Structure formats: structure tokens, C-alpha cells
């Protein structure tokens, strides 16, 4: 049967009109949604022994977010940081990370946790699929181990294996020049201490095969008294000592070793010394401790780095830390990735971040890259030097060579079965 | 385990001097904290779980006084006197209200104050660690005795702690006030009936205990980093010392502290991965063979 068309407005036209009307009415809502702030969650350590580092992470993030917001925000959306204290407890970090996304509506995570907590947050990011940038954990396996890899997680942090390659190479050159064959180690007895010391010794021996470790000490984390450890090292009579003690433990160790004149009896290599947290606290800093750079405003020796360090000090009345520059760089990466993706959608930003190179005050050549194949930061300024007891504290830093780092890192990954 | 290192140390006068001195340093500092703990328990019958906080305050008071005056002597005095006053106020205002209460109640009150004191320190001095620095007078080369290394500052530390032990021991044994304190510990009701103000004695003993812990903190300040909560680990070791020596025994605290110091010092050579464990193992052995500790008395 043939259907006859009724006179007047057709159903299709009515629907089209209704659709257009709805779109017109909804336009302000859509506009509001696009203009609304973007919440970024940050679980970090704001209380306890490591609170100083967590606070410096928060400070650096807020410093950079202020700049991004002043320039119009992320794709036109003002950033609102939601920062919570995990107290350095992994289970609390995971709980907070989940809550920040599910309850507070955060669309991205900046993970300001130390290594133990970052693995917990990593699992939350894996579960929720939210974009996550780790900003403090140096444990190499976080991104080097393919089992840990997820497309939405990145690590914007210096890495243990990079430090060890540069440190081992630097220490080997000193060892050869001064004939330092007998070494001792003294590092905190937990994963970071054991792994970092092992990797440093691995590359020290690679570059100086004559070296022998004759004494190992593993004081517990946050041990107040190192007298027994110091006298044990003195008994062994090593020519050089390596330590990855850090923070208050390192300053206590130096104060106690000082009165045994330990620094006159052996060369000391303390990877975590060249950070303002330690440099400015030790009252009688011995001259000539060898250290890897953590954050000092004179390395890399560029006006951009010095200006950033001064700006931080002007705002917070203290110098930034190693965790500060890493967190600041993460915000810089986010900003550039959103520009590249022209979107704040997590998946699109993650795609834009992959392999992204940005201008950065902390880059060895003025840029840093989020390496595509393992989502980790490369190209940052890395080097070793010797301390003096006043500014600039480490006047002459010998920069590490990224070509060598890449070659040896690739060998290391192969040896660990990561590639 | 490295028994060869331990054996070769016993065969070397230099090593023996260095490790024995090291043990004495650790031990005497522990003694100063533990003796206050044991004194308070002996007289007041309170396990003062907040005692580590006085060690922490002693260190912070000393650092502040040193920063303000540059005088090491004033720094030590401030650490000791400041914590004595703090101890007196704390005892009168709070602890005196839980005497005779259930042990659990006493522990809860003390633990609450551990957290409160840590927060107070955080508010006043900030959460980040601090360093007092070694006074210039002690920034000198260490002494070499029979080839062993002995820092002059540690000789001072050992000397001050030993002097405190002697003064305390003689004071309690030979002076009238010492006799009253011992009598109050033994029979407070009788002392009170004789018209002696037991509240004053209790407050004084608590202040004295706090002062000794504060002095230990002040002596440790030049060589240890200062952080809120720094008293906790010292408290645990002091408890071990007190338990080994016998709760309430001053001589026991001295012997216990020296034994723990020497175990740590020589243990780090022979059992480098079990130094902490050695300390606990020793405590277990003592408690199993003598539950009241080396010099403790059976409680009737």
C-alpha cells in the first residue's frame, strides 16, 4: 500500500529541529565543560622522615602549575592540583591514588612517591587506566622491566642504572689516577641501598678491573649511630669508600666520620651528597667528597637552570631538591604533551608524551626526552664532581656521556632479560 | 658472619682500642637515657614510654642554645636543664594523674605524648632534619692510642656519662635526699606518713630522669642529625638495656648499656649482618636465664 505524505512539517525535520534546539541550549554547558578546571591528583610524602623531599616536590609542582595557568592552562583548562599525604606508606599511596581518581575526579596523576610507594601507585594506574607520571622513584625496574610496562604510565625521574654507569665510570677514572684498589661500601640496608651499590660496583669494576671491595657495611635505614660501622671501615683500611646513604642518615654519618678523620684517610664517594638538603645542613662539610649531582643550580651550568633555582628559592626561601626538578619537569612535559595532542584526554596525552622531547632547564643539552620504548626520562644533566664547603658546593661537575649510558644501559637490560 | 675479622681484631691492640672505645661511646650514651628510665620506674613504678622525647628535646634545646650563643657548655646546660624543667611540668600536669592506674592506661598516655611531643618539635623546629655541628674545640685530629683511633669528643662524652653515673650512684647511696628517694621507692606510704612531700620527690625524680635523657641528647647533638621522632629508636635500645640490667637498677643499667655497646661494636666486625639481632638475642638469653634481668629484684 502506498503511503501518502501528510502535509506540514515532517517527523525527520521535527527531529532535526529538536536536535538543533537541544544543541543550542546545551552549548553553554559544553562551553562550561571545556572551560572547567582539570584536576590532577598527587599522592606524595608530606610527613615523616622524608617530608622535606615530599614538600619540595609539591613546591616545584605548584611553581610550574602557576606558570601554566598564567599562560592559559592545559588546553584552556586551569589546573587544580589535589595533593594528599601518603606518609610514605605504599598501601596509603595506593588508596589515595584510587580516591583521587574515583572520588575527587582527578583526570591525571603525578606520583610523588619514593620507590616503594610508586610501584603501588603504578598498579592503580594499570587498573584505572589513568595517565600517571612517576616523579620520584629511581628504581630502574619501574620502567626498565617490560612486565611493569603500561601505555598510560611514564617515569620523569633520574634512574639508578644511569647514575651507576656515570658514577662507576667517574670513580674508575679517579681510582686509576690515584691507585685506589681497595674499596669499602656503606649503604642503607634496603632495596635502593643494595641495588644502587651493586650497580655502582659493577661499573666501577668494569672500568677499573683491578678494584676489589674488601669491606661492606649495611646500616639499617634511619640508624642514629654509625660509630660501629665507621670503626669497622677504619679497621679494614680501604683506600676508597662508596656510600648511597642519603638525607639525615648521610649528614649523621659525615658528622660522625669527621671526628674519626675518616675523610683524610680515604677517598669518599657519596652519590647523594650534592643536593642542597645535605650540602646546606652539614656544618663541617669536608672538602673533596665525590658526589653525583642531584640538584644544584650550577649544573647544568646554564642561565635557565640558575634562574629556575633562584626562582624556587625566591618563592620558598630555600633551594630546591633532586625531587623538585623531577616534579617540575613532569609538569613541563604535561604542558607540552597537551599542546601537541591539542587535548586533555589522557589517552591522547599519553600518545603525545611517548617519545616527546621538550626544552628544559635540566637537560644535558637544554632538552629532555620521554623515551618511547620504555617511557622513561633520558637526556637530563648527569655528572659527578667533588665538594667544597661553600657555594657553589660542587664547582666542577664532570658531565656523563649519554652515548655511553645508552650503550651500557642496553647491555644491562639484556643481561637482566629485559630485552 | 666474619669470624676471621673478629679473631684478628682480638689479636690487634689497635683494633681492640678502637672497637672498645666505640662500644663505650654507644654504651655510655645509652646509659644516660636508660638510667633515667630505670630510675623513674624504680621510684614511680611507671614505665615512661615517652622518655625518648626528652632525649629529642635535649638535642634540640642544645642545638638552639648553641646557635644563639656559640657556647658548647651553655648548649649542654640548656639540654639538661631545659628537659629537667619540661620533665617536672610533664610529671605534675599529666603523669601524676596516672600513678597507680592500669599499666595499659599509663602506656597509652605516654604514647599519646610521644606523638604530641614529636608534633611540637615539628611545629617549632620544622619537619626537616637539622645538624648542630661539632664545636671548633673538638674539630681536631683524633688521638691514636696503641694504634687505635679515639676522637677527643668521644672521650669527653664518656667522661661526662661516667661522672653522671658516679654522682647519681653516690647521691642515692650517701646523701639524705638519696635515702629519702630510696625510701619513697620502697614504701611511699611510710615516707608520706613521716611528713615528707612525696609529690615533690616524684616530680624531682621525673625531672632528674628527664635531665639525664636531655643531657644524652645534648651530647649526641653534635654528631647526630636531629629529626622529630629521633627519640624512638634510642628509647627501644634503652628499654633493652633496662630490661637486661633489671628494671629499677642503676648498676644494671650501666652494665647493660656497656654490654650492648660492646656487642654492637665487636658484633659489627664478626656478624655484620646480624649486629641488631645479636642485641636482641642477648636480651632473650638474659631474660630466659634470669627473668628479672642481671640486677633486678623479684617483685613480691
Short mmCIF file of C-alpha atoms in Angstrom, two decimals, chain B:
data_model
loop_
_atom_site.label_atom_id
_atom_site.label_comp_id
_atom_site.label_asym_id
_atom_site.label_seq_id
_atom_site.Cartn_x
_atom_site.Cartn_y
_atom_site.Cartn_z
CA UNK B 1 79.49 -14.00 59.55
CA UNK B 2 83.15 -12.96 59.51
CA UNK B 3 84.81 -14.65 62.47
CA UNK B 4 88.26 -14.15 60.96
CA UNK B 5 87.82 -10.37 61.20
CA UNK B 6 86.72 -10.72 64.82
CA UNK B 7 89.65 -13.00 65.67
CA UNK B 8 92.18 -10.73 64.00
CA UNK B 9 90.72 -7.77 65.89
CA UNK B 10 91.25 -9.52 69.24
CA UNK B 11 94.84 -10.12 68.18
CA UNK B 12 95.39 -6.43 67.35
CA UNK B 13 95.82 -3.85 70.15
CA UNK B 14 94.88 -1.06 67.73
CA UNK B 15 91.64 -2.75 66.79
CA UNK B 16 90.87 -3.59 70.41
CA UNK B 17 91.32 0.04 71.45
CA UNK B 18 89.18 1.39 68.59
CA UNK B 19 86.35 -1.11 69.00
CA UNK B 20 86.32 -0.92 72.80
CA UNK B 21 86.15 2.88 72.67
CA UNK B 22 83.41 2.61 70.08
CA UNK B 23 81.48 0.26 72.39
CA UNK B 24 81.93 2.62 75.34
CA UNK B 25 80.60 5.58 73.33
CA UNK B 26 77.48 3.73 72.25
CA UNK B 27 77.06 2.26 75.72
CA UNK B 28 77.52 5.43 77.77
CA UNK B 29 75.07 7.42 75.69
CA UNK B 30 72.56 4.61 76.06
CA UNK B 31 73.25 4.51 79.78
CA UNK B 32 72.31 8.16 80.24
CA UNK B 33 68.92 7.55 78.64
CA UNK B 34 68.35 4.15 80.24
CA UNK B 35 69.30 5.22 83.75
CA UNK B 36 66.57 7.89 83.73
CA UNK B 37 64.11 5.30 82.53
CA UNK B 38 65.09 2.83 85.22
CA UNK B 39 65.15 5.50 87.94
CA UNK B 40 61.62 6.62 87.11
CA UNK B 41 60.44 3.02 87.07
CA UNK B 42 62.24 2.21 90.33
CA UNK B 43 60.72 5.13 92.27
CA UNK B 44 57.48 5.97 90.47
CA UNK B 45 56.67 2.45 89.19
CA UNK B 46 55.84 3.95 85.80
CA UNK B 47 57.20 2.64 82.51
CA UNK B 48 57.79 6.02 80.92
CA UNK B 49 57.31 5.25 77.25
CA UNK B 50 57.68 8.95 76.42
CA UNK B 51 61.24 9.03 77.79
CA UNK B 52 62.80 9.14 74.30
CA UNK B 53 61.12 12.51 73.76
CA UNK B 54 63.34 14.03 76.47
CA UNK B 55 66.40 12.82 74.60
CA UNK B 56 64.99 14.53 71.50
CA UNK B 57 64.21 17.78 73.36
CA UNK B 58 67.68 17.76 74.90
CA UNK B 59 69.23 17.66 71.44
CA UNK B 60 67.00 20.43 70.06
CA UNK B 61 67.50 22.65 73.14
CA UNK B 62 71.26 22.21 72.86
CA UNK B 63 71.28 23.00 69.14
CA UNK B 64 69.19 26.14 69.65
CA UNK B 65 71.35 27.36 72.54
CA UNK B 66 74.49 26.68 70.51
CA UNK B 67 73.11 28.60 67.53
CA UNK B 68 72.19 31.54 69.77
CA UNK B 69 75.31 31.70 71.93
CA UNK B 70 78.01 29.69 70.19
CA UNK B 71 78.85 28.21 73.58
CA UNK B 72 79.14 24.44 73.80
CA UNK B 73 78.91 24.50 77.61
CA UNK B 74 75.70 26.52 77.51
CA UNK B 75 74.34 24.15 74.88
CA UNK B 76 74.90 21.16 77.17
CA UNK B 77 73.44 23.04 80.13
CA UNK B 78 70.37 24.04 78.14
CA UNK B 79 69.82 20.47 77.02
CA UNK B 80 69.99 19.15 80.58
CA UNK B 81 68.20 21.93 82.48
CA UNK B 82 65.58 22.51 79.78
CA UNK B 83 64.50 18.88 79.81
CA UNK B 84 64.55 18.78 83.63
CA UNK B 85 62.03 21.65 83.71
CA UNK B 86 60.00 20.01 80.94
CA UNK B 87 60.04 16.72 82.89
CA UNK B 88 58.83 18.42 86.05
CA UNK B 89 55.96 20.15 84.25
CA UNK B 90 55.02 16.95 82.42
CA UNK B 91 55.03 14.91 85.63
CA UNK B 92 53.00 17.41 87.65
CA UNK B 93 50.48 18.14 84.91
CA UNK B 94 49.92 14.68 83.46
CA UNK B 95 51.90 11.72 84.77
CA UNK B 96 50.99 12.34 88.41
CA UNK B 97 47.37 11.69 87.42
CA UNK B 98 48.00 8.16 86.23
CA UNK B 99 50.09 6.83 89.13
CA UNK B 100 48.55 3.60 90.31
CA UNK B 101 46.48 3.35 87.15
CA UNK B 102 46.47 0.31 84.92
CA UNK B 103 49.78 -0.17 83.05
CA UNK B 104 47.90 -0.04 79.75
CA UNK B 105 46.49 3.37 80.68
CA UNK B 106 49.98 4.63 81.56
CA UNK B 107 51.36 3.35 78.28
CA UNK B 108 48.55 4.95 76.28
CA UNK B 109 49.07 8.32 77.97
CA UNK B 110 52.82 8.11 77.38
CA UNK B 111 52.37 7.05 73.75
CA UNK B 112 49.95 9.93 73.17
CA UNK B 113 52.64 12.27 74.43
CA UNK B 114 55.28 10.68 72.19
CA UNK B 115 53.16 11.77 69.21
CA UNK B 116 52.31 15.15 70.74
CA UNK B 117 55.96 15.91 71.55
CA UNK B 118 57.03 14.94 68.02
CA UNK B 119 54.43 17.31 66.58
CA UNK B 120 55.53 20.08 68.94
CA UNK B 121 59.11 19.69 67.72
CA UNK B 122 57.87 19.67 64.12
CA UNK B 123 55.95 22.91 64.70
CA UNK B 124 58.82 24.70 66.46
CA UNK B 125 61.87 23.47 64.52
CA UNK B 126 60.25 22.19 61.30
CA UNK B 127 59.95 18.68 59.83
CA UNK B 128 63.33 18.58 58.08
CA UNK B 129 66.41 17.21 59.76
CA UNK B 130 68.89 19.58 61.43
CA UNK B 131 72.53 19.41 62.33
CA UNK B 132 74.18 21.21 65.25
CA UNK B 133 77.72 20.74 64.01
CA UNK B 134 80.84 19.95 66.01
CA UNK B 135 82.22 22.85 68.11
CA UNK B 136 85.56 24.14 66.84
CA UNK B 137 87.35 22.97 70.01
CA UNK B 138 86.66 19.36 69.05
CA UNK B 139 87.38 19.68 65.36
CA UNK B 140 90.80 18.26 65.93
CA UNK B 141 92.66 15.18 64.80
CA UNK B 142 91.73 12.00 66.67
CA UNK B 143 94.09 10.54 69.24
CA UNK B 144 95.96 7.37 68.42
CA UNK B 145 96.24 5.08 71.44
CA UNK B 146 98.16 1.86 70.81
CA UNK B 147 97.40 2.46 67.16
CA UNK B 148 93.66 2.67 67.83
CA UNK B 149 91.63 5.74 66.82
CA UNK B 150 89.89 7.71 69.59
CA UNK B 151 88.18 11.06 68.87
CA UNK B 152 88.63 13.60 71.71
CA UNK B 153 84.93 14.47 71.68
CA UNK B 154 84.04 10.90 72.47
CA UNK B 155 86.44 10.93 75.42
CA UNK B 156 84.50 13.91 76.76
CA UNK B 157 81.23 12.10 76.15
CA UNK B 158 82.39 9.01 78.01
CA UNK B 159 83.78 11.17 80.84
CA UNK B 160 80.55 13.13 81.31
CA UNK B 161 78.43 9.98 81.30
CA UNK B 162 80.74 8.26 83.78
CA UNK B 163 80.68 11.32 86.03
CA UNK B 164 76.87 11.32 85.89
CA UNK B 165 76.86 7.63 86.84
CA UNK B 166 79.19 8.22 89.82
CA UNK B 167 77.32 11.31 91.07
CA UNK B 168 73.99 9.54 90.73
CA UNK B 169 75.21 6.39 92.44
CA UNK B 170 76.85 8.25 95.34
CA UNK B 171 73.97 10.69 95.60
CA UNK B 172 71.43 7.93 96.03
CA UNK B 173 73.62 5.89 98.36
CA UNK B 174 75.21 8.52 100.57
CA UNK B 175 73.04 11.66 100.73
CA UNK B 176 69.89 12.28 102.76
CA UNK B 177 67.83 13.08 99.70
CA UNK B 178 69.10 9.87 98.15
CA UNK B 179 67.93 7.91 101.15
CA UNK B 180 64.51 9.59 101.03
CA UNK B 181 64.21 8.71 97.33
CA UNK B 182 65.12 5.10 98.04
CA UNK B 183 62.66 5.04 100.92
CA UNK B 184 59.94 6.51 98.68
CA UNK B 185 60.64 3.82 96.13
CA UNK B 186 60.37 1.12 98.78
CA UNK B 187 57.45 2.42 100.85
CA UNK B 188 55.87 5.70 99.71
CA UNK B 189 53.08 5.46 102.30
CA UNK B 190 55.56 5.44 105.17
CA UNK B 191 57.54 8.33 103.69
CA UNK B 192 54.35 10.33 103.31
CA UNK B 193 53.34 9.49 106.90
CA UNK B 194 56.65 10.93 108.07
CA UNK B 195 55.59 14.29 106.63
CA UNK B 196 57.76 14.19 103.55
CA UNK B 197 56.18 15.59 100.40
CA UNK B 198 56.17 12.55 98.09
CA UNK B 199 54.74 14.61 95.23
CA UNK B 200 57.87 16.74 95.35
CA UNK B 201 60.06 13.63 95.36
CA UNK B 202 58.21 12.12 92.42
CA UNK B 203 58.42 15.36 90.47
CA UNK B 204 62.10 15.66 91.30
CA UNK B 205 62.89 12.11 90.23
CA UNK B 206 60.98 12.56 86.96
CA UNK B 207 62.84 15.80 86.34
CA UNK B 208 66.15 14.08 87.10
CA UNK B 209 65.33 11.25 84.69
CA UNK B 210 64.36 13.77 82.02
CA UNK B 211 67.53 15.74 82.67
CA UNK B 212 69.74 12.67 82.11
CA UNK B 213 67.97 11.84 78.85
CA UNK B 214 68.23 15.51 77.83
CA UNK B 215 71.95 15.52 78.61
CA UNK B 216 72.36 12.43 76.42
CA UNK B 217 70.50 14.22 73.60
CA UNK B 218 72.67 17.32 74.03
CA UNK B 219 75.87 15.25 73.93
CA UNK B 220 74.63 13.42 70.83
CA UNK B 221 73.54 16.61 69.02
CA UNK B 222 76.96 17.47 67.51
CA UNK B 223 77.25 14.03 65.88
CA UNK B 224 73.69 13.01 65.06
CA UNK B 225 71.11 14.55 62.75
CA UNK B 226 68.13 15.96 64.61
CA UNK B 227 64.65 14.98 63.44
CA UNK B 228 61.21 14.87 65.02
CA UNK B 229 60.82 11.32 66.33
CA UNK B 230 64.55 10.81 66.85
CA UNK B 231 63.95 9.63 70.40
CA UNK B 232 62.10 6.50 69.40
CA UNK B 233 64.99 4.27 68.33
CA UNK B 234 67.01 5.36 71.38
CA UNK B 235 64.04 4.53 73.57
CA UNK B 236 63.83 0.99 72.20
CA UNK B 237 67.53 0.36 72.83
CA UNK B 238 67.21 1.92 76.28
CA UNK B 239 64.38 -0.44 77.10
CA UNK B 240 66.59 -3.35 76.08
CA UNK B 241 69.34 -2.01 78.33
CA UNK B 242 66.91 -1.53 81.22
CA UNK B 243 65.44 -4.99 80.82
CA UNK B 244 68.88 -6.63 80.62
CA UNK B 245 70.15 -4.73 83.65
CA UNK B 246 66.97 -5.22 85.64
CA UNK B 247 64.16 -2.67 85.88
CA UNK B 248 64.99 -0.14 88.58
CA UNK B 249 68.67 -0.98 88.93
CA UNK B 250 71.16 1.80 88.19
CA UNK B 251 74.13 -0.55 88.27
CA UNK B 252 72.19 -2.87 85.97
CA UNK B 253 71.56 -0.01 83.53
CA UNK B 254 75.29 0.78 83.47
CA UNK B 255 76.32 -2.82 82.90
CA UNK B 256 73.52 -3.45 80.40
CA UNK B 257 74.44 -0.34 78.40
CA UNK B 258 78.12 -1.25 78.30
CA UNK B 259 77.35 -4.81 77.22
CA UNK B 260 75.04 -3.61 74.43
CA UNK B 261 77.66 -1.08 73.30
CA UNK B 262 80.39 -3.71 73.15
CA UNK B 263 78.12 -6.26 71.46
CA UNK B 264 77.31 -3.70 68.76
CA UNK B 265 80.92 -2.65 68.35
CA UNK B 266 82.53 -6.09 68.11
CA UNK B 267 79.42 -7.65 66.57
CA UNK B 268 79.73 -5.32 63.57
CA UNK B 269 83.07 -7.00 62.81
CA UNK B 270 82.16 -10.63 63.37
CA UNK B 271 78.45 -10.58 62.50
CA UNK B 272 77.99 -7.60 60.17
CA UNK B 273 74.51 -8.64 59.03
CA UNK B 274 73.35 -9.67 62.49
CA UNK B 275 74.51 -6.80 64.72
CA UNK B 276 70.95 -5.78 65.63
CA UNK B 277 69.94 -9.39 66.02
CA UNK B 278 72.85 -10.03 68.42
CA UNK B 279 71.50 -7.34 70.73
CA UNK B 280 68.03 -8.91 70.85
CA UNK B 281 69.48 -12.40 71.13
CA UNK B 282 71.49 -11.32 74.14
CA UNK B 283 68.37 -9.85 75.74
CA UNK B 284 66.48 -13.11 75.17
CA UNK B 285 69.30 -15.16 76.70
CA UNK B 286 69.40 -12.91 79.78
CA UNK B 287 65.64 -12.95 80.24
CA UNK B 288 65.35 -16.70 79.81
CA UNK B 289 68.12 -17.40 82.29
CA UNK B 290 67.26 -14.56 84.67
CA UNK B 291 63.76 -13.09 84.09
CA UNK B 292 64.35 -10.11 86.39
CA UNK B 293 67.47 -9.03 84.49
CA UNK B 294 71.06 -9.05 85.72
CA UNK B 295 70.46 -6.87 88.79
CA UNK B 296 66.68 -6.84 89.01
CA UNK B 297 64.82 -7.91 92.13
CA UNK B 298 61.81 -10.19 92.36
CA UNK B 299 58.62 -8.20 92.81
CA UNK B 300 56.71 -9.58 95.76
#
